[in-house]
Amino acid sequence: MLSKPKAIITGIEAYIPEYVLTNDELSTMVDTSDEWIMSRVGIKERHILKEDGLGTSFMGSIAVQRLLEATKTDPSEVQMLVCHTVTPDMVFTATSNIICDKCGIKNAWGFDTNAGCSGFLFTFETVRRFIETGEYKKIVLVCGERMSSIVDYSDRSTCPLFGDAAVALMIEPSEDDTLGFQDSILHVDGIGRRYLYQTAGGSLYPASHENVDRHMHFIHQEGQGVFKHAVVSMADVSEEMMKRHNLVADDIAYLVPHQANLRIIDATARRMGLKKEKVLINIDRFGNTAGTSIPLTLWDFKSRFKKGDNLILSAFGAGFTWGSIFYRWAY
Ligand code: UT7
């Protein structure tokens, strides 16, 4: 039997908004300090899309245009575009459709996904299944978040955490099945909705003045509850992936973790037995960009990767959703 083609990343480009919101500026907005944010979370600054009238598709379409240019791809060659976001431009039309329109991608179909901070893992798993059919040669995967559009800048427990960014990846088949997407372990548990949510903006609480007044269109997080689940689950699933493939710490080139809290990342790396230099961290510069954080980290550190490097990508997020992907860098 012929083996299925493996999904490989052949290009990765990003759009980072210019405006930098520092801990010092946040300290003028709410009762917080650089010392508290750095010691509890590990964030120094985050980028914010400040301009009115721009949504996630603005950032996503620039990332896609850069990707098409970098990979010398004509828009007509793209067969599918999938966008992960918890901050779509609007409830519908899907942001994937809007990005296609802005980038002149006319021969593709696509859709949006929503899996909180594990969004890249869930979406990459979906896309790789299409690649494995053999029918798809070029799929664009976009992760984009304008988290600042749902952050309550009067709530000190959440406003230091989040940042904005978009990343676009070209996913193609490889006949060399030692490279690319090797395996995934993914989970959901709906109890997470009690700890991390945005209640209004959907069908449960239709638009009303009262909902706006009660700040129901913003992110709410019961931080400690999420932390306790995240710290155990992200480490468990990463260790499980290592065991499943008989990987020891020396076999792993890098852990690419979701960037929510430095303490969660450290706990995961400790459980995997990884030295500091094998753990990719940029939470200090970008904050938590939700489902965009793993591809943003891949983009940020891509010059370090060598063909054949074993990467473990791990995340935990709203839902709850969590999981791990074992990926072997392909170029
Ligand atoms: O990405 C999706 C998944 N999300 C996560 O994985 C996030 C998981 N949770 C966390 O990372 C942490 O729980 C947070 C960073 C959100 C919060 O850290 P914490 O150590 O759990 O703090 P806490 O919520 O227990 O608050 C401790 C204290 C409280 O004061 P008291 O009650 O002890 O007097 C808070 O009011 O810190 C206070 N506090 C702050 N103080 C200064 C909360 N936010 C701030 C702040 N500045 N920004």
mmCIF file of C-alpha atoms and ligand atoms in Angstrom:
data_model
loop_
_atom_site.group_PDB
_atom_site.id
_atom_site.type_symbol
_atom_site.label_atom_id
_atom_site.label_comp_id
_atom_site.label_asym_id
_atom_site.label_seq_id
_atom_site.Cartn_x
_atom_site.Cartn_y
_atom_site.Cartn_z
ATOM 1 C CA MET A 1 0.000 0.000 0.000
ATOM 2 C CA LEU A 2 1.306 3.464 -0.879
ATOM 3 C CA SER A 3 1.946 5.626 2.189
ATOM 4 C CA LYS A 4 -0.003 8.856 2.474
ATOM 5 C CA PRO A 5 1.834 12.093 1.661
ATOM 6 C CA LYS A 6 2.990 13.932 4.770
ATOM 7 C CA ALA A 7 1.953 17.554 5.387
ATOM 8 C CA ILE A 8 4.929 19.914 5.532
ATOM 9 C CA ILE A 9 5.258 23.622 6.196
ATOM 10 C CA THR A 10 7.015 25.168 3.182
ATOM 11 C CA GLY A 11 6.674 28.827 4.167
ATOM 12 C CA ILE A 12 5.716 30.931 7.162
ATOM 13 C CA GLU A 13 5.213 34.703 7.308
ATOM 14 C CA ALA A 14 3.719 37.071 9.866
ATOM 15 C CA TYR A 15 2.171 40.464 10.424
ATOM 16 C CA ILE A 16 2.882 42.130 13.760
ATOM 17 C CA PRO A 17 1.091 45.417 14.499
ATOM 18 C CA GLU A 18 3.478 48.294 15.124
ATOM 19 C CA TYR A 19 2.097 49.625 18.400
ATOM 20 C CA VAL A 20 3.878 48.246 21.474
ATOM 21 C CA LEU A 21 1.932 48.296 24.742
ATOM 22 C CA THR A 22 4.473 48.098 27.564
ATOM 23 C CA ASN A 23 3.966 47.054 31.180
ATOM 24 C CA ASP A 24 4.790 50.624 32.155
ATOM 25 C CA GLU A 25 1.950 51.994 30.021
ATOM 26 C CA LEU A 26 -0.424 49.341 31.431
ATOM 27 C CA SER A 27 0.556 50.478 34.931
ATOM 28 C CA THR A 28 -0.923 53.884 34.096
ATOM 29 C CA MET A 29 -4.222 52.246 33.060
ATOM 30 C CA VAL A 30 -4.808 49.732 35.918
ATOM 31 C CA ASP A 31 -3.298 48.940 39.313
ATOM 32 C CA THR A 32 -0.441 46.695 38.159
ATOM 33 C CA SER A 33 3.333 46.744 37.792
ATOM 34 C CA ASP A 34 6.106 45.454 35.563
ATOM 35 C CA GLU A 35 7.352 43.428 38.551
ATOM 36 C CA TRP A 36 3.988 41.630 39.029
ATOM 37 C CA ILE A 37 3.490 40.875 35.338
ATOM 38 C CA MET A 38 7.069 39.671 34.792
ATOM 39 C CA SER A 39 7.164 37.457 37.886
ATOM 40 C CA ARG A 40 3.660 35.923 37.508
ATOM 41 C CA VAL A 41 3.411 35.663 33.734
ATOM 42 C CA GLY A 42 6.681 36.634 32.020
ATOM 43 C CA ILE A 43 5.345 39.333 29.664
ATOM 44 C CA LYS A 44 7.256 42.586 29.101
ATOM 45 C CA GLU A 45 5.310 43.983 26.152
ATOM 46 C CA ARG A 46 2.715 43.054 23.536
ATOM 47 C CA HIS A 47 1.791 44.414 20.093
ATOM 48 C CA ILE A 48 -1.662 45.927 19.612
ATOM 49 C CA LEU A 49 -3.597 46.737 16.441
ATOM 50 C CA LYS A 50 -4.730 50.168 17.568
ATOM 51 C CA GLU A 51 -6.371 51.602 14.474
ATOM 52 C CA ASP A 52 -10.174 51.640 14.341
ATOM 53 C CA GLY A 53 -11.899 49.896 11.492
ATOM 54 C CA LEU A 54 -9.330 47.097 11.122
ATOM 55 C CA GLY A 55 -10.007 43.499 12.112
ATOM 56 C CA THR A 56 -8.219 40.174 12.102
ATOM 57 C CA SER A 57 -8.519 39.897 8.304
ATOM 58 C CA PHE A 58 -6.397 43.051 7.938
ATOM 59 C CA MET A 59 -3.473 41.360 9.681
ATOM 60 C CA GLY A 60 -4.201 37.945 8.182
ATOM 61 C CA SER A 61 -4.323 39.200 4.607
ATOM 62 C CA ILE A 62 -0.966 40.977 4.938
ATOM 63 C CA ALA A 63 0.580 37.782 6.354
ATOM 64 C CA VAL A 64 -0.894 35.791 3.441
ATOM 65 C CA GLN A 65 0.361 38.302 0.841
ATOM 66 C CA ARG A 66 3.852 38.042 2.355
ATOM 67 C CA LEU A 67 3.567 34.242 2.267
ATOM 68 C CA LEU A 68 2.517 34.163 -1.396
ATOM 69 C CA GLU A 69 5.450 36.411 -2.256
ATOM 70 C CA ALA A 70 7.986 34.457 -0.187
ATOM 71 C CA THR A 71 6.896 31.090 -1.613
ATOM 72 C CA LYS A 72 6.467 32.497 -5.158
ATOM 73 C CA THR A 73 2.893 31.234 -5.222
ATOM 74 C CA ASP A 74 0.283 32.660 -7.582
ATOM 75 C CA PRO A 75 -3.027 33.186 -5.712
ATOM 76 C CA SER A 76 -4.745 30.936 -8.283
ATOM 77 C CA GLU A 77 -2.697 27.942 -7.058
ATOM 78 C CA VAL A 78 -4.134 28.005 -3.530
ATOM 79 C CA GLN A 79 -6.820 25.305 -3.194
ATOM 80 C CA MET A 80 -7.921 25.924 0.370
ATOM 81 C CA LEU A 81 -7.508 28.627 3.007
ATOM 82 C CA VAL A 82 -8.371 27.880 6.623
ATOM 83 C CA CYS A 83 -8.287 30.587 9.269
ATOM 84 C CA HIS A 84 -8.122 29.974 12.986
ATOM 85 C CA THR A 85 -9.366 32.851 15.110
ATOM 86 C CA VAL A 86 -11.401 33.562 18.226
ATOM 87 C CA THR A 87 -11.623 37.195 17.102
ATOM 88 C CA PRO A 88 -13.121 36.963 13.604
ATOM 89 C CA ASP A 89 -13.885 40.219 11.807
ATOM 90 C CA MET A 90 -17.567 39.460 12.400
ATOM 91 C CA VAL A 91 -19.699 36.480 13.499
ATOM 92 C CA PHE A 92 -20.166 35.791 9.801
ATOM 93 C CA THR A 93 -18.900 36.146 7.002
ATOM 94 C CA ALA A 94 -15.998 33.834 7.833
ATOM 95 C CA THR A 95 -12.653 35.615 8.108
ATOM 96 C CA SER A 96 -11.135 33.000 5.752
ATOM 97 C CA ASN A 97 -13.477 34.212 2.991
ATOM 98 C CA ILE A 98 -12.553 37.844 3.606
ATOM 99 C CA ILE A 99 -8.827 37.054 3.516
ATOM 100 C CA CYS A 100 -9.251 35.158 0.223
ATOM 101 C CA ASP A 101 -11.037 38.176 -1.231
ATOM 102 C CA LYS A 102 -8.373 40.626 -0.052
ATOM 103 C CA CYS A 103 -5.568 38.441 -1.442
ATOM 104 C CA GLY A 104 -7.155 37.640 -4.811
ATOM 105 C CA ILE A 105 -7.454 33.934 -3.959
ATOM 106 C CA LYS A 106 -10.294 32.876 -6.252
ATOM 107 C CA ASN A 107 -9.910 29.121 -6.740
ATOM 108 C CA ALA A 108 -9.987 28.098 -3.097
ATOM 109 C CA TRP A 109 -12.596 27.153 -0.561
ATOM 110 C CA GLY A 110 -12.140 27.332 3.173
ATOM 111 C CA PHE A 111 -13.572 28.020 6.568
ATOM 112 C CA ASP A 112 -12.751 29.348 10.041
ATOM 113 C CA THR A 113 -11.899 27.204 13.042
ATOM 114 C CA ASN A 114 -12.148 28.023 16.729
ATOM 115 C CA ALA A 115 -10.291 26.030 19.356
ATOM 116 C CA GLY A 116 -9.003 28.726 21.706
ATOM 117 C CA CYS A 117 -5.292 28.744 22.361
ATOM 118 C CA SER A 118 -4.899 25.205 20.945
ATOM 119 C CA GLY A 119 -6.257 26.508 17.650
ATOM 120 C CA PHE A 120 -3.116 26.027 15.602
ATOM 121 C CA LEU A 121 -2.830 22.385 16.678
ATOM 122 C CA PHE A 122 -6.470 21.605 15.881
ATOM 123 C CA THR A 123 -6.336 23.429 12.551
ATOM 124 C CA PHE A 124 -3.019 21.890 11.467
ATOM 125 C CA GLU A 125 -4.473 18.453 12.271
ATOM 126 C CA THR A 126 -7.498 19.269 10.060
ATOM 127 C CA VAL A 127 -5.383 20.588 7.202
ATOM 128 C CA ARG A 128 -2.969 17.657 7.251
ATOM 129 C CA ARG A 129 -5.912 15.276 6.744
ATOM 130 C CA PHE A 130 -6.760 17.082 3.488
ATOM 131 C CA ILE A 131 -3.106 16.889 2.396
ATOM 132 C CA GLU A 132 -3.079 13.163 3.145
ATOM 133 C CA THR A 133 -5.916 12.551 0.660
ATOM 134 C CA GLY A 134 -3.432 13.419 -2.081
ATOM 135 C CA GLU A 135 -5.905 15.852 -3.673
ATOM 136 C CA TYR A 136 -4.518 19.029 -2.104
ATOM 137 C CA LYS A 137 -1.143 20.471 -3.094
ATOM 138 C CA LYS A 138 -1.305 23.957 -1.564
ATOM 139 C CA ILE A 139 -3.283 24.886 1.536
ATOM 140 C CA VAL A 140 -2.839 28.205 3.331
ATOM 141 C CA LEU A 141 -3.320 28.052 7.080
ATOM 142 C CA VAL A 142 -3.793 31.424 8.771
ATOM 143 C CA CYS A 143 -3.877 32.093 12.502
ATOM 144 C CA GLY A 144 -4.834 35.609 13.486
ATOM 145 C CA GLU A 145 -6.035 37.332 16.607
ATOM 146 C CA ARG A 146 -7.007 40.863 17.467
ATOM 147 C CA MET A 147 -7.242 39.949 21.152
ATOM 148 C CA SER A 148 -7.220 43.656 22.054
ATOM 149 C CA SER A 149 -10.760 43.864 20.603
ATOM 150 C CA ILE A 150 -12.102 41.633 23.417
ATOM 151 C CA VAL A 151 -9.771 42.656 26.252
ATOM 152 C CA ASP A 152 -11.252 44.720 29.068
ATOM 153 C CA TYR A 153 -8.603 47.366 29.702
ATOM 154 C CA SER A 154 -10.137 48.114 33.096
ATOM 155 C CA ASP A 155 -9.597 44.501 34.314
ATOM 156 C CA ARG A 156 -6.069 44.094 35.618
ATOM 157 C CA SER A 157 -6.384 40.316 35.846
ATOM 158 C CA THR A 158 -6.667 39.907 32.051
ATOM 159 C CA CYS A 159 -5.500 43.096 30.316
ATOM 160 C CA PRO A 160 -1.746 42.463 30.715
ATOM 161 C CA LEU A 161 -1.978 39.026 29.143
ATOM 162 C CA PHE A 162 -2.959 39.327 25.498
ATOM 163 C CA GLY A 163 -1.468 40.640 22.254
ATOM 164 C CA ASP A 164 -2.369 40.827 18.551
ATOM 165 C CA ALA A 165 -0.693 39.190 15.520
ATOM 166 C CA ALA A 166 -1.328 37.055 12.439
ATOM 167 C CA VAL A 167 0.733 34.291 10.853
ATOM 168 C CA ALA A 168 0.247 32.487 7.527
ATOM 169 C CA LEU A 169 1.718 29.088 6.667
ATOM 170 C CA MET A 170 1.921 27.245 3.348
ATOM 171 C CA ILE A 171 1.151 23.557 3.818
ATOM 172 C CA GLU A 172 2.112 21.148 1.028
ATOM 173 C CA PRO A 173 2.535 17.380 0.599
ATOM 174 C CA SER A 174 5.904 15.660 0.868
ATOM 175 C CA GLU A 175 6.658 12.218 -0.501
ATOM 176 C CA ASP A 176 9.386 11.833 2.124
ATOM 177 C CA ASP A 177 7.344 10.471 5.001
ATOM 178 C CA THR A 178 10.147 10.946 7.508
ATOM 179 C CA LEU A 179 9.495 14.725 7.330
ATOM 180 C CA GLY A 180 6.606 16.977 8.388
ATOM 181 C CA PHE A 181 3.543 16.162 10.448
ATOM 182 C CA GLN A 182 4.234 12.911 12.297
ATOM 183 C CA ASP A 183 1.498 12.630 14.931
ATOM 184 C CA SER A 184 -1.001 14.471 17.113
ATOM 185 C CA ILE A 185 -2.782 13.984 20.429
ATOM 186 C CA LEU A 186 -5.724 16.372 20.895
ATOM 187 C CA HIS A 187 -8.332 16.775 23.645
ATOM 188 C CA VAL A 188 -11.373 18.858 24.595
ATOM 189 C CA ASP A 189 -13.260 19.159 27.869
ATOM 190 C CA GLY A 190 -16.231 21.535 28.004
ATOM 191 C CA ILE A 191 -15.862 22.192 31.729
ATOM 192 C CA GLY A 192 -13.385 24.818 30.579
ATOM 193 C CA ARG A 193 -16.249 27.153 29.671
ATOM 194 C CA ARG A 194 -16.609 27.931 33.382
ATOM 195 C CA TYR A 195 -13.075 29.291 33.630
ATOM 196 C CA LEU A 196 -12.339 31.169 30.420
ATOM 197 C CA TYR A 197 -14.973 32.672 28.144
ATOM 198 C CA GLN A 198 -16.562 35.609 26.372
ATOM 199 C CA THR A 199 -20.288 35.156 27.026
ATOM 200 C CA ALA A 200 -21.883 37.745 24.757
ATOM 201 C CA GLY A 201 -21.456 38.227 21.038
ATOM 202 C CA GLY A 202 -23.043 34.892 20.113
ATOM 203 C CA SER A 203 -26.563 33.446 20.203
ATOM 204 C CA LEU A 204 -26.779 32.869 23.967
ATOM 205 C CA TYR A 205 -26.773 36.553 24.869
ATOM 206 C CA PRO A 206 -27.913 38.548 21.837
ATOM 207 C CA ALA A 207 -26.768 42.155 21.643
ATOM 208 C CA SER A 208 -28.247 44.425 24.307
ATOM 209 C CA HIS A 209 -27.149 47.563 26.121
ATOM 210 C CA GLU A 210 -27.249 45.599 29.351
ATOM 211 C CA ASN A 211 -24.761 42.983 28.070
ATOM 212 C CA VAL A 212 -22.381 45.703 26.984
ATOM 213 C CA ASP A 213 -22.729 47.512 30.317
ATOM 214 C CA ARG A 214 -21.969 44.244 32.130
ATOM 215 C CA HIS A 215 -18.734 43.834 30.123
ATOM 216 C CA MET A 216 -19.994 40.539 28.698
ATOM 217 C CA HIS A 217 -18.278 41.146 25.346
ATOM 218 C CA PHE A 218 -14.886 40.898 27.004
ATOM 219 C CA ILE A 219 -12.654 37.965 27.982
ATOM 220 C CA HIS A 220 -13.254 36.644 31.476
ATOM 221 C CA GLN A 221 -10.761 34.300 33.043
ATOM 222 C CA GLU A 222 -10.603 32.571 36.385
ATOM 223 C CA GLY A 223 -6.829 32.500 36.135
ATOM 224 C CA GLN A 224 -5.937 30.031 38.867
ATOM 225 C CA GLY A 225 -8.508 27.473 37.678
ATOM 226 C CA VAL A 226 -7.098 27.616 34.152
ATOM 227 C CA PHE A 227 -3.540 27.552 35.454
ATOM 228 C CA LYS A 228 -4.107 24.348 37.470
ATOM 229 C CA HIS A 229 -5.560 22.509 34.481
ATOM 230 C CA ALA A 230 -3.005 23.927 32.020
ATOM 231 C CA VAL A 231 0.087 23.107 34.015
ATOM 232 C CA VAL A 232 -0.885 19.422 34.355
ATOM 233 C CA SER A 233 -2.459 18.837 30.937
ATOM 234 C CA MET A 234 0.219 20.475 28.793
ATOM 235 C CA ALA A 235 2.972 18.539 30.553
ATOM 236 C CA ASP A 236 0.996 15.255 30.442
ATOM 237 C CA VAL A 237 0.263 15.427 26.732
ATOM 238 C CA SER A 238 3.831 16.427 25.820
ATOM 239 C CA GLU A 239 5.247 13.551 27.848
ATOM 240 C CA GLU A 240 2.716 11.156 26.304
ATOM 241 C CA MET A 241 3.865 12.194 22.823
ATOM 242 C CA MET A 242 7.492 11.505 23.749
ATOM 243 C CA LYS A 243 6.638 8.067 25.132
ATOM 244 C CA ARG A 244 4.493 7.145 22.130
ATOM 245 C CA HIS A 245 7.457 7.744 19.800
ATOM 246 C CA ASN A 246 10.202 6.558 22.158
ATOM 247 C CA LEU A 247 11.695 10.049 22.182
ATOM 248 C CA VAL A 248 14.144 11.091 24.881
ATOM 249 C CA ALA A 249 15.106 14.701 25.597
ATOM 250 C CA ASP A 250 18.195 14.432 23.359
ATOM 251 C CA ASP A 251 15.996 13.494 20.370
ATOM 252 C CA ILE A 252 14.006 16.730 20.611
ATOM 253 C CA ALA A 253 15.435 19.836 18.960
ATOM 254 C CA TYR A 254 12.839 22.243 20.392
ATOM 255 C CA LEU A 255 9.647 22.466 22.402
ATOM 256 C CA VAL A 256 7.375 25.067 20.756
ATOM 257 C CA PRO A 257 4.851 25.823 23.494
ATOM 258 C CA HIS A 258 1.760 28.004 23.594
ATOM 259 C CA GLN A 259 2.856 31.254 25.223
ATOM 260 C CA ALA A 260 0.336 31.887 28.020
ATOM 261 C CA ASN A 261 2.522 31.841 31.110
ATOM 262 C CA LEU A 262 6.246 31.251 31.559
ATOM 263 C CA ARG A 263 5.531 29.100 34.612
ATOM 264 C CA ILE A 264 3.330 26.719 32.552
ATOM 265 C CA ILE A 265 6.044 26.506 29.871
ATOM 266 C CA ASP A 266 8.739 25.795 32.487
ATOM 267 C CA ALA A 267 6.645 23.017 34.073
ATOM 268 C CA THR A 268 6.131 21.362 30.674
ATOM 269 C CA ALA A 269 9.829 21.588 29.791
ATOM 270 C CA ARG A 270 10.818 20.161 33.198
ATOM 271 C CA ARG A 271 8.519 17.174 32.751
ATOM 272 C CA MET A 272 10.038 16.540 29.309
ATOM 273 C CA GLY A 273 13.538 16.790 30.762
ATOM 274 C CA LEU A 274 14.473 19.579 28.327
ATOM 275 C CA LYS A 275 17.263 22.062 28.881
ATOM 276 C CA LYS A 276 16.391 25.776 28.679
ATOM 277 C CA GLU A 277 17.992 26.251 25.258
ATOM 278 C CA LYS A 278 15.547 23.750 23.733
ATOM 279 C CA VAL A 279 12.475 25.717 24.823
ATOM 280 C CA LEU A 280 11.371 28.497 22.469
ATOM 281 C CA ILE A 281 10.006 31.518 24.296
ATOM 282 C CA ASN A 282 8.778 34.897 23.061
ATOM 283 C CA ILE A 283 5.977 35.576 25.542
ATOM 284 C CA ASP A 284 8.071 38.476 26.868
ATOM 285 C CA ARG A 285 7.770 40.307 23.508
ATOM 286 C CA PHE A 286 4.336 39.275 22.228
ATOM 287 C CA GLY A 287 2.233 38.191 25.240
ATOM 288 C CA ASN A 288 -0.470 35.600 24.692
ATOM 289 C CA THR A 289 -1.719 35.754 21.094
ATOM 290 C CA ALA A 290 -4.061 32.766 21.680
ATOM 291 C CA GLY A 291 -4.103 30.251 18.797
ATOM 292 C CA THR A 292 -1.549 32.362 16.937
ATOM 293 C CA SER A 293 1.197 31.927 19.521
ATOM 294 C CA ILE A 294 2.670 28.611 18.278
ATOM 295 C CA PRO A 295 2.964 29.652 14.609
ATOM 296 C CA LEU A 296 4.234 33.059 15.765
ATOM 297 C CA THR A 297 6.961 31.225 17.686
ATOM 298 C CA LEU A 298 7.758 29.031 14.666
ATOM 299 C CA TRP A 299 8.027 32.171 12.535
ATOM 300 C CA ASP A 300 10.146 33.969 15.137
ATOM 301 C CA PHE A 301 12.691 31.159 15.446
ATOM 302 C CA LYS A 302 12.517 29.647 11.939
ATOM 303 C CA SER A 303 16.113 30.604 11.087
ATOM 304 C CA ARG A 304 17.262 28.225 13.844
ATOM 305 C CA PHE A 305 15.525 25.129 12.481
ATOM 306 C CA LYS A 306 17.355 22.542 10.410
ATOM 307 C CA LYS A 307 15.825 19.901 8.167
ATOM 308 C CA GLY A 308 15.049 16.850 10.276
ATOM 309 C CA ASP A 309 14.722 18.729 13.603
ATOM 310 C CA ASN A 310 12.141 17.089 15.872
ATOM 311 C CA LEU A 311 9.722 19.676 17.246
ATOM 312 C CA ILE A 312 7.076 19.124 19.892
ATOM 313 C CA LEU A 313 4.287 21.716 19.657
ATOM 314 C CA SER A 314 2.082 21.834 22.775
ATOM 315 C CA ALA A 315 -0.814 23.997 23.881
ATOM 316 C CA PHE A 316 -3.614 24.420 26.396
ATOM 317 C CA GLY A 317 -6.483 26.850 26.015
ATOM 318 C CA ALA A 318 -10.084 27.942 26.371
ATOM 319 C CA GLY A 319 -12.674 25.223 26.005
ATOM 320 C CA PHE A 320 -10.738 23.524 27.492
ATOM 321 C CA THR A 321 -8.718 22.388 24.504
ATOM 322 C CA TRP A 322 -5.222 20.940 24.669
ATOM 323 C CA GLY A 323 -2.824 18.787 22.766
ATOM 324 C CA SER A 324 0.521 18.132 21.201
ATOM 325 C CA ILE A 325 1.888 17.669 17.675
ATOM 326 C CA PHE A 326 5.127 15.889 16.794
ATOM 327 C CA TYR A 327 6.512 17.670 13.713
ATOM 328 C CA ARG A 328 9.801 17.124 11.860
ATOM 329 C CA TRP A 329 11.078 20.332 10.205
ATOM 330 C CA ALA A 330 11.252 19.833 6.449
ATOM 331 C CA TYR A 331 13.614 22.472 5.006
HETATM 332 O O1 UT7 B 1 -3.954 30.922 26.983
HETATM 333 C C1 UT7 B 1 -5.136 30.289 27.389
HETATM 334 C C2 UT7 B 1 -5.001 29.607 28.693
HETATM 335 N N1 UT7 B 1 -4.702 30.541 29.725
HETATM 336 C C3 UT7 B 1 -3.761 30.266 30.627
HETATM 337 O O2 UT7 B 1 -3.093 29.257 30.546
HETATM 338 C C4 UT7 B 1 -3.599 31.220 31.782
HETATM 339 C C5 UT7 B 1 -3.500 30.463 33.097
HETATM 340 N N2 UT7 B 1 -3.449 31.340 34.260
HETATM 341 C C6 UT7 B 1 -2.403 32.125 34.551
HETATM 342 O O3 UT7 B 1 -1.465 32.206 33.792
HETATM 343 C C7 UT7 B 1 -2.406 32.862 35.859
HETATM 344 O O4 UT7 B 1 -3.437 32.379 36.671
HETATM 345 C C8 UT7 B 1 -2.562 34.398 35.697
HETATM 346 C C9 UT7 B 1 -1.300 34.984 35.111
HETATM 347 C C10 UT7 B 1 -3.748 34.737 34.824
HETATM 348 C C11 UT7 B 1 -2.719 35.047 37.083
HETATM 349 O O5 UT7 B 1 -1.644 34.693 37.943
HETATM 350 P P1 UT7 B 1 -1.905 34.086 39.386
HETATM 351 O O6 UT7 B 1 -0.601 33.839 39.985
HETATM 352 O O7 UT7 B 1 -2.825 32.901 39.237
HETATM 353 O O8 UT7 B 1 -2.625 35.283 40.127
HETATM 354 P P2 UT7 B 1 -4.057 35.317 40.817
HETATM 355 O O9 UT7 B 1 -5.127 35.449 39.805
HETATM 356 O O10 UT7 B 1 -4.171 34.201 41.813
HETATM 357 O O11 UT7 B 1 -3.940 36.657 41.635
HETATM 358 C C12 UT7 B 1 -2.993 36.801 42.713
HETATM 359 C C13 UT7 B 1 -3.076 38.221 43.259
HETATM 360 C C14 UT7 B 1 -4.492 38.670 43.571
HETATM 361 O O12 UT7 B 1 -4.424 39.532 44.709
HETATM 362 P P3 UT7 B 1 -4.781 38.999 46.178
HETATM 363 O O13 UT7 B 1 -6.193 38.495 46.081
HETATM 364 O O14 UT7 B 1 -3.787 37.900 46.446
HETATM 365 O O15 UT7 B 1 -4.603 40.196 47.021
HETATM 366 C C15 UT7 B 1 -4.882 39.478 42.366
HETATM 367 O O16 UT7 B 1 -5.858 40.445 42.662
HETATM 368 O O17 UT7 B 1 -2.587 39.121 42.264
HETATM 369 C C16 UT7 B 1 -3.580 40.132 42.011
HETATM 370 N N3 UT7 B 1 -3.471 40.521 40.604
HETATM 371 C C17 UT7 B 1 -2.653 41.481 40.178
HETATM 372 N N4 UT7 B 1 -1.812 42.297 40.821
HETATM 373 C C18 UT7 B 1 -1.097 43.168 40.082
HETATM 374 C C19 UT7 B 1 -4.136 39.975 39.533
HETATM 375 N N5 UT7 B 1 -3.757 40.596 38.407
HETATM 376 C C20 UT7 B 1 -2.832 41.528 38.779
HETATM 377 C C21 UT7 B 1 -2.071 42.470 38.060
HETATM 378 N N6 UT7 B 1 -1.216 43.264 38.750
HETATM 379 N N7 UT7 B 1 -2.146 42.604 36.722
#
